[in-house]
Short mmCIF file of C-alpha atoms in Angstrom, two decimals:
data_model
loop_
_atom_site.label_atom_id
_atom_site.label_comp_id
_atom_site.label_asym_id
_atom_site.label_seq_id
_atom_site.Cartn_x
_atom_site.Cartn_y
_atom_site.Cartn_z
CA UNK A 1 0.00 0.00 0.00
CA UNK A 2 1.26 3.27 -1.18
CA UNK A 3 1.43 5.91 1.67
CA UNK A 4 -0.75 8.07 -0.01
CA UNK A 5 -3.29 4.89 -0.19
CA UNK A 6 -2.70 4.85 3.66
CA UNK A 7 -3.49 8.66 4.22
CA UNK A 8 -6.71 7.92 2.65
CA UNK A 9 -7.42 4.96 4.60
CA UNK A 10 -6.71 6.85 7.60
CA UNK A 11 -8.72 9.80 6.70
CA UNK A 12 -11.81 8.08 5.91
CA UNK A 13 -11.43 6.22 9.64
CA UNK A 14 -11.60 9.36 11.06
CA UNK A 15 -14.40 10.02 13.36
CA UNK A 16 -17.29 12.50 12.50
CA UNK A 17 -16.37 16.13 13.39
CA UNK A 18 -12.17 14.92 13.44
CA UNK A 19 -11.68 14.96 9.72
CA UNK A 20 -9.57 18.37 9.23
CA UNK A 21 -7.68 17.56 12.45
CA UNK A 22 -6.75 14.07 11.23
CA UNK A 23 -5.96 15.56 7.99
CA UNK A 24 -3.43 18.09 9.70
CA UNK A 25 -1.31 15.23 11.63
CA UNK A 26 -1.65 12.56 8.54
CA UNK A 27 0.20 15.66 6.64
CA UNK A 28 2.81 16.73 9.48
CA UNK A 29 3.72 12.94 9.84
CA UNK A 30 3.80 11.82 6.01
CA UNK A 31 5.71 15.35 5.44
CA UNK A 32 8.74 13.38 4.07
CA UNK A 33 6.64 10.35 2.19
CA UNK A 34 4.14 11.84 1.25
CA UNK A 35 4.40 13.81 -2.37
CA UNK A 36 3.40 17.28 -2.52
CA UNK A 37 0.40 17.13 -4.13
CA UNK A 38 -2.63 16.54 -1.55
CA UNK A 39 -4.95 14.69 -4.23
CA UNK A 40 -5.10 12.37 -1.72
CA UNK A 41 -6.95 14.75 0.76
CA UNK A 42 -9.07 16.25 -1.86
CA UNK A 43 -10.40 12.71 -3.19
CA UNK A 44 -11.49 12.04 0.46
CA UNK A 45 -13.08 15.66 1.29
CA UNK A 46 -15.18 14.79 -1.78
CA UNK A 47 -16.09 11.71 -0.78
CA UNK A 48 -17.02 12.84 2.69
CA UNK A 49 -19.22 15.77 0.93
CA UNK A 50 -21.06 13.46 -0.70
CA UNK A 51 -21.82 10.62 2.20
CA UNK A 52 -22.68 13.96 4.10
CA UNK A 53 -25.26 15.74 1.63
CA UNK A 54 -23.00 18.97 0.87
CA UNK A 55 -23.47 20.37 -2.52
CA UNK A 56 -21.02 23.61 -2.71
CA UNK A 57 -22.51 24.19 -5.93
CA UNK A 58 -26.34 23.94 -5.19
CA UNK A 59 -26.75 25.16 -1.43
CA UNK A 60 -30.18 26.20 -1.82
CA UNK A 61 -32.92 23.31 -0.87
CA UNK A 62 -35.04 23.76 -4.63
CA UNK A 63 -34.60 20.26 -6.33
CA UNK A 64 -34.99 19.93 -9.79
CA UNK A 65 -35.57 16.50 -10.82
CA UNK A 66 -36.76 14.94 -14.09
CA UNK A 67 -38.82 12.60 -11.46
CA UNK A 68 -42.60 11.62 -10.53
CA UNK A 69 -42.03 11.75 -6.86
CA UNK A 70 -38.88 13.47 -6.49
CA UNK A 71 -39.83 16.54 -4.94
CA UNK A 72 -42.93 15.30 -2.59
CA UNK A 73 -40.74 13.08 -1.42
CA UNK A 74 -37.98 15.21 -0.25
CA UNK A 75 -40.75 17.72 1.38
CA UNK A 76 -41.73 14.55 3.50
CA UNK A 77 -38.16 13.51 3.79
CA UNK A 78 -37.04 17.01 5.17
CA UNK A 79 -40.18 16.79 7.37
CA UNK A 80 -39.33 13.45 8.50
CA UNK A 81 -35.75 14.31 9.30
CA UNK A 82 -36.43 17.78 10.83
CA UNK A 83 -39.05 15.68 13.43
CA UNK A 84 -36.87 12.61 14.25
CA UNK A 85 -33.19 14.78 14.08
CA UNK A 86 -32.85 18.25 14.13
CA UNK A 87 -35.28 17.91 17.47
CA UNK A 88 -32.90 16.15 19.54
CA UNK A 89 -30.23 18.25 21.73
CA UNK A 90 -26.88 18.59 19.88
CA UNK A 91 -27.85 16.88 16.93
CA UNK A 92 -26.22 19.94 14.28
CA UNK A 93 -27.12 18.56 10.78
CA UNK A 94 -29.64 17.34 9.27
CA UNK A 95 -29.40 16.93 5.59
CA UNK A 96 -30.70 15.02 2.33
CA UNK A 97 -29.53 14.74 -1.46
CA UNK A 98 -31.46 13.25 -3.82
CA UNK A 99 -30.35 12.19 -7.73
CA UNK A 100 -30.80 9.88 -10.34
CA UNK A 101 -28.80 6.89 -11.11
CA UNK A 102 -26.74 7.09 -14.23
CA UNK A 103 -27.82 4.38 -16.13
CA UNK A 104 -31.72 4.73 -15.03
CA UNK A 105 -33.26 8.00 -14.88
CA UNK A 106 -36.45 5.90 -13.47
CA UNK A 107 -34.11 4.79 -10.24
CA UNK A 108 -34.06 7.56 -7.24
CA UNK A 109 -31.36 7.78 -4.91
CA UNK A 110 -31.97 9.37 -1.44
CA UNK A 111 -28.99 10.31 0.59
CA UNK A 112 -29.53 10.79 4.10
CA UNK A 113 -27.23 12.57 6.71
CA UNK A 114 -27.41 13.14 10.44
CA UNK A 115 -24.79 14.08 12.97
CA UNK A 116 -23.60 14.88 16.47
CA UNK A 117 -20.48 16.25 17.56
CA UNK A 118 -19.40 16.82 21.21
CA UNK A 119 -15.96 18.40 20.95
CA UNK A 120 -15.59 19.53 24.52
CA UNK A 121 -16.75 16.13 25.94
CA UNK A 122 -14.51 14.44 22.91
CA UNK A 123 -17.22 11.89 21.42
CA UNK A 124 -19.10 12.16 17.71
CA UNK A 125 -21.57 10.38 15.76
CA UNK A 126 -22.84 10.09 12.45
CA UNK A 127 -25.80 8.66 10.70
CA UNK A 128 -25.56 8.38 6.92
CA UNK A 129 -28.37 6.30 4.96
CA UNK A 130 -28.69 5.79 1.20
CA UNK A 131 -32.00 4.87 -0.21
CA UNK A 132 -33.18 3.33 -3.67
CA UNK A 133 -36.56 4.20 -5.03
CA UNK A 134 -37.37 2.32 -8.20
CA UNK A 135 -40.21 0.94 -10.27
CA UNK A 136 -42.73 3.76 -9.90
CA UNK A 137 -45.92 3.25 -10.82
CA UNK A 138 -49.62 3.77 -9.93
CA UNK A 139 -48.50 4.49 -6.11
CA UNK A 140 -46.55 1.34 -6.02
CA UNK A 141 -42.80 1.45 -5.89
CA UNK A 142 -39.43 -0.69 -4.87
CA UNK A 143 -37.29 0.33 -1.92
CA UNK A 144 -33.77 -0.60 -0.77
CA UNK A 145 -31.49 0.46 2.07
CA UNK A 146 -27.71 0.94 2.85
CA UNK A 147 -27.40 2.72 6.52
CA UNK A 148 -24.19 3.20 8.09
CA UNK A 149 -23.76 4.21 12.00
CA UNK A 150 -20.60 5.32 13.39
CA UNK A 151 -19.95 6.81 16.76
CA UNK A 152 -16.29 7.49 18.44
CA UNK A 153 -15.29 8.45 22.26
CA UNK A 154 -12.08 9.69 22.53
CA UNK A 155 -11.93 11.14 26.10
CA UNK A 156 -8.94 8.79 27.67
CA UNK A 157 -8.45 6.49 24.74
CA UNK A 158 -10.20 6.06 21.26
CA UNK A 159 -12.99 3.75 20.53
CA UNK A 160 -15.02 3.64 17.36
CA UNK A 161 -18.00 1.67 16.78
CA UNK A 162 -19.34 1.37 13.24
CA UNK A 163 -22.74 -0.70 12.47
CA UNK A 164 -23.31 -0.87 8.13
CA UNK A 165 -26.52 -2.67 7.46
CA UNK A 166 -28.73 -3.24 4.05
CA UNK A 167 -31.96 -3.33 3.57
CA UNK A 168 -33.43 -5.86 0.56
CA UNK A 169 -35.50 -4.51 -2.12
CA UNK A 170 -39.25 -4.80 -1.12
CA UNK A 171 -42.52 -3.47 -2.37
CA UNK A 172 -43.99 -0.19 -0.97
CA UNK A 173 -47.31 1.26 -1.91
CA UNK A 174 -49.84 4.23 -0.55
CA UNK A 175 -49.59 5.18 3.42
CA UNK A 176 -51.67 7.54 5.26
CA UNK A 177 -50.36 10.58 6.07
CA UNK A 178 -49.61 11.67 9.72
CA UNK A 179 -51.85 14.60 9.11
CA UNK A 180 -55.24 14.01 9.08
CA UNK A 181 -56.19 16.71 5.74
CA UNK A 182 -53.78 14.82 3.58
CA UNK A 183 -54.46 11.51 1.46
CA UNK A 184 -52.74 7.92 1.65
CA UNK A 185 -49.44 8.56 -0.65
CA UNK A 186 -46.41 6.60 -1.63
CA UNK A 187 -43.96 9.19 -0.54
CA UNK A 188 -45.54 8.31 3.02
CA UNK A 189 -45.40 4.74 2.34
CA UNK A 190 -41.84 5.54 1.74
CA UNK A 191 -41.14 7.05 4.90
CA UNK A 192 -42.81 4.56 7.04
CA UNK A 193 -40.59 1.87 5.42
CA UNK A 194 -37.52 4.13 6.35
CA UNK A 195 -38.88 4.31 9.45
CA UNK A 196 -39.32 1.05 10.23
CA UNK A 197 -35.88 -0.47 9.06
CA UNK A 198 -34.02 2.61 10.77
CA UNK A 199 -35.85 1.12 13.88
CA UNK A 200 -34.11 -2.16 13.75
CA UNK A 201 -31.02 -0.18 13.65
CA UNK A 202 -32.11 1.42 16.82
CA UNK A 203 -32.60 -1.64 18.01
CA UNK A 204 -29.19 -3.29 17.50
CA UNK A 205 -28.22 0.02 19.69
CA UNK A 206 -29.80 -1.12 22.49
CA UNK A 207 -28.75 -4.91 21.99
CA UNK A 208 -25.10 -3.40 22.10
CA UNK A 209 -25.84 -1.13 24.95
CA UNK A 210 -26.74 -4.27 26.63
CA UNK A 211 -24.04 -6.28 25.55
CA UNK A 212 -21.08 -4.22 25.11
CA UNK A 213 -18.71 -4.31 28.18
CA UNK A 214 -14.98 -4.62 29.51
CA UNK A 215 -15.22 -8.29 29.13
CA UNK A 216 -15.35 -7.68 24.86
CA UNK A 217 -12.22 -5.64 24.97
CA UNK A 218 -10.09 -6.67 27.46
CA UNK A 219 -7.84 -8.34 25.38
CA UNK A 220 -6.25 -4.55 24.18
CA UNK A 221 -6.73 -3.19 27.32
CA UNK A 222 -3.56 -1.23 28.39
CA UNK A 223 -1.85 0.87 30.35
CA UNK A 224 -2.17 4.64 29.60
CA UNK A 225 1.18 6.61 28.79
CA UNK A 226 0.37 9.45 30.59
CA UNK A 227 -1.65 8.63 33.83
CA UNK A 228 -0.25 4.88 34.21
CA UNK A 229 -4.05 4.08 34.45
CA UNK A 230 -5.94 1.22 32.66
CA UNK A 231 -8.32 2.75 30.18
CA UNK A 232 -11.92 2.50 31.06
CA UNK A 233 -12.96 0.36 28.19
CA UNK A 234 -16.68 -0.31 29.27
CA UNK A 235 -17.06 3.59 29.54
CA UNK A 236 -16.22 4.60 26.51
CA UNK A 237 -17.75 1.40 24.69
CA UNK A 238 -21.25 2.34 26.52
CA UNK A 239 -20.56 6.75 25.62
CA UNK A 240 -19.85 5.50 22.05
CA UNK A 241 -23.01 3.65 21.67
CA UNK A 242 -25.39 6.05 23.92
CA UNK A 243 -23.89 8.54 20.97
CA UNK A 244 -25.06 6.44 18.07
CA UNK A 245 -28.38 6.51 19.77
CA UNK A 246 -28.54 9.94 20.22
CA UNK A 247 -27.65 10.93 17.07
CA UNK A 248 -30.44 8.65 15.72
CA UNK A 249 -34.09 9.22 15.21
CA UNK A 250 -36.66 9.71 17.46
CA UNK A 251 -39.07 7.20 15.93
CA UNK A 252 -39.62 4.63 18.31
CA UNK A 253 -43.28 5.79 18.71
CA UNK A 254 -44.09 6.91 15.43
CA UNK A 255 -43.92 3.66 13.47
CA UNK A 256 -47.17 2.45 12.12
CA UNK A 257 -47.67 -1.09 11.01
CA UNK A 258 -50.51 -2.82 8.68
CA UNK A 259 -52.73 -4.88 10.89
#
């Protein structure tokens, strides 16, 4: 591996909210292998921009897509995301992207970013989902899912915790609304299937919440340089994955099933 391959790799391990500090010591260390250019750290800023929903070209939230539900959906998507993110304490962005694949202007793709970043009690997190909408028709559509969590505390030690789950294609059709003067769509269909697989990622929080403890990670536990102290591995385990959960939604309640 080249060591500009490594700086990447590095880089894209770095925890939400760390990125441009990470940067700054990858470049002070690799200062004698590492050529001048820094391709490298532009390739990986516009990766990031993309997983996180920044557009420097387009910041303003019109959408103009050559698609049936495009823009419905992103009003219920903002809606959704405003609710079930932007409500809970710390949570500082919000954000969705929407375009259409390449090779099939009929197939949406919904980007979906959400993060929290506690620099003065030094732990992040990050939501980041990316959804497939195909197969439109007569309020019936296809839906797939690739959601990635990732949480770090870094307060006497650094752990990271990363959870990447997909979601098969299924069929969606018509939901009701959640208010009462609007009809049964498939943008609300949509939602409540996003809402429903994001809850089994909330639930694999709480399994880990459970489960997660000194016993997993004793096997690196060490001696800190400084303080001569063993890290507090079940600590910053449990911070790490109280941060994934609350950096995710708030939809525990708001889930409605078929009978």
């Amino acid at each position: 591996m080249s060591d500009e391959e490594a700086a990447k790799k590095i880089l894209r391990a770095a925890a939400p909210g760390q990125v441009d500090d990470v940067a700054e010591n990858i470049k002070k260390l690799g200062n004698q292998t590492i050529s001048g250019s820094d391709s490298w750290l532009t390739e990986v800023q516009d990766e990031l921009k993309e997983l996180q929903c920044i557009d420097d070209a387009n910041i303003s939230d019109e959408l103009e897509l050559d698609h049936p539900i495009a823009k419905p959906l992103h009003e219920k998507l903002k809606q959704y995301q405003n609710a079930n993110f932007l409500s809970k304490p710390g949570v500082s962005a919000a954000r969705i992207a929407m375009t259409t694949d390449k090779n099939n202007s009929s197939q949406l793709l919904v980007h979906t970013y959400a993060e929290k970043i506690d620099t003065p009690n030094q732990y992040s997190g990050c939501w980041t989902a990316t959804w497939t909408i195909d197969k439109v028709e007569l309020g019936v559509g296809e839906i797939s899912g690739h959601v990635v969590v990732h949480s770090c505390a870094y307060e006497d030690g650094n752990v990271q915790l990363k959870i990447t789950k997909e979601f098969p294609r299924i069929t969606v059709g018509k939901e009701a609304s959640c208010k009462s003067d609007e009809e049964p769509s498939l943008e609300d269909g949509i939602v409540q299937q996003i809402t429903k697989w994001e809850m089994i990622i909330l639930e694999i929080l709480a399994s880990m919440k459970d489960s997660v403890t000194s016993d997993h990670l004793k096997s690196i536990r060490r001696i800190l340089p400084i303080t001569k102290q063993k890290m507090n591995w079940d600590a910053n385990a449990h911070r790490s994955v109280k941060t994934l959960m609350e950096t995710a939604p708030d939809t525990r309640s708001k889930v409605k099933y078929n009978s």
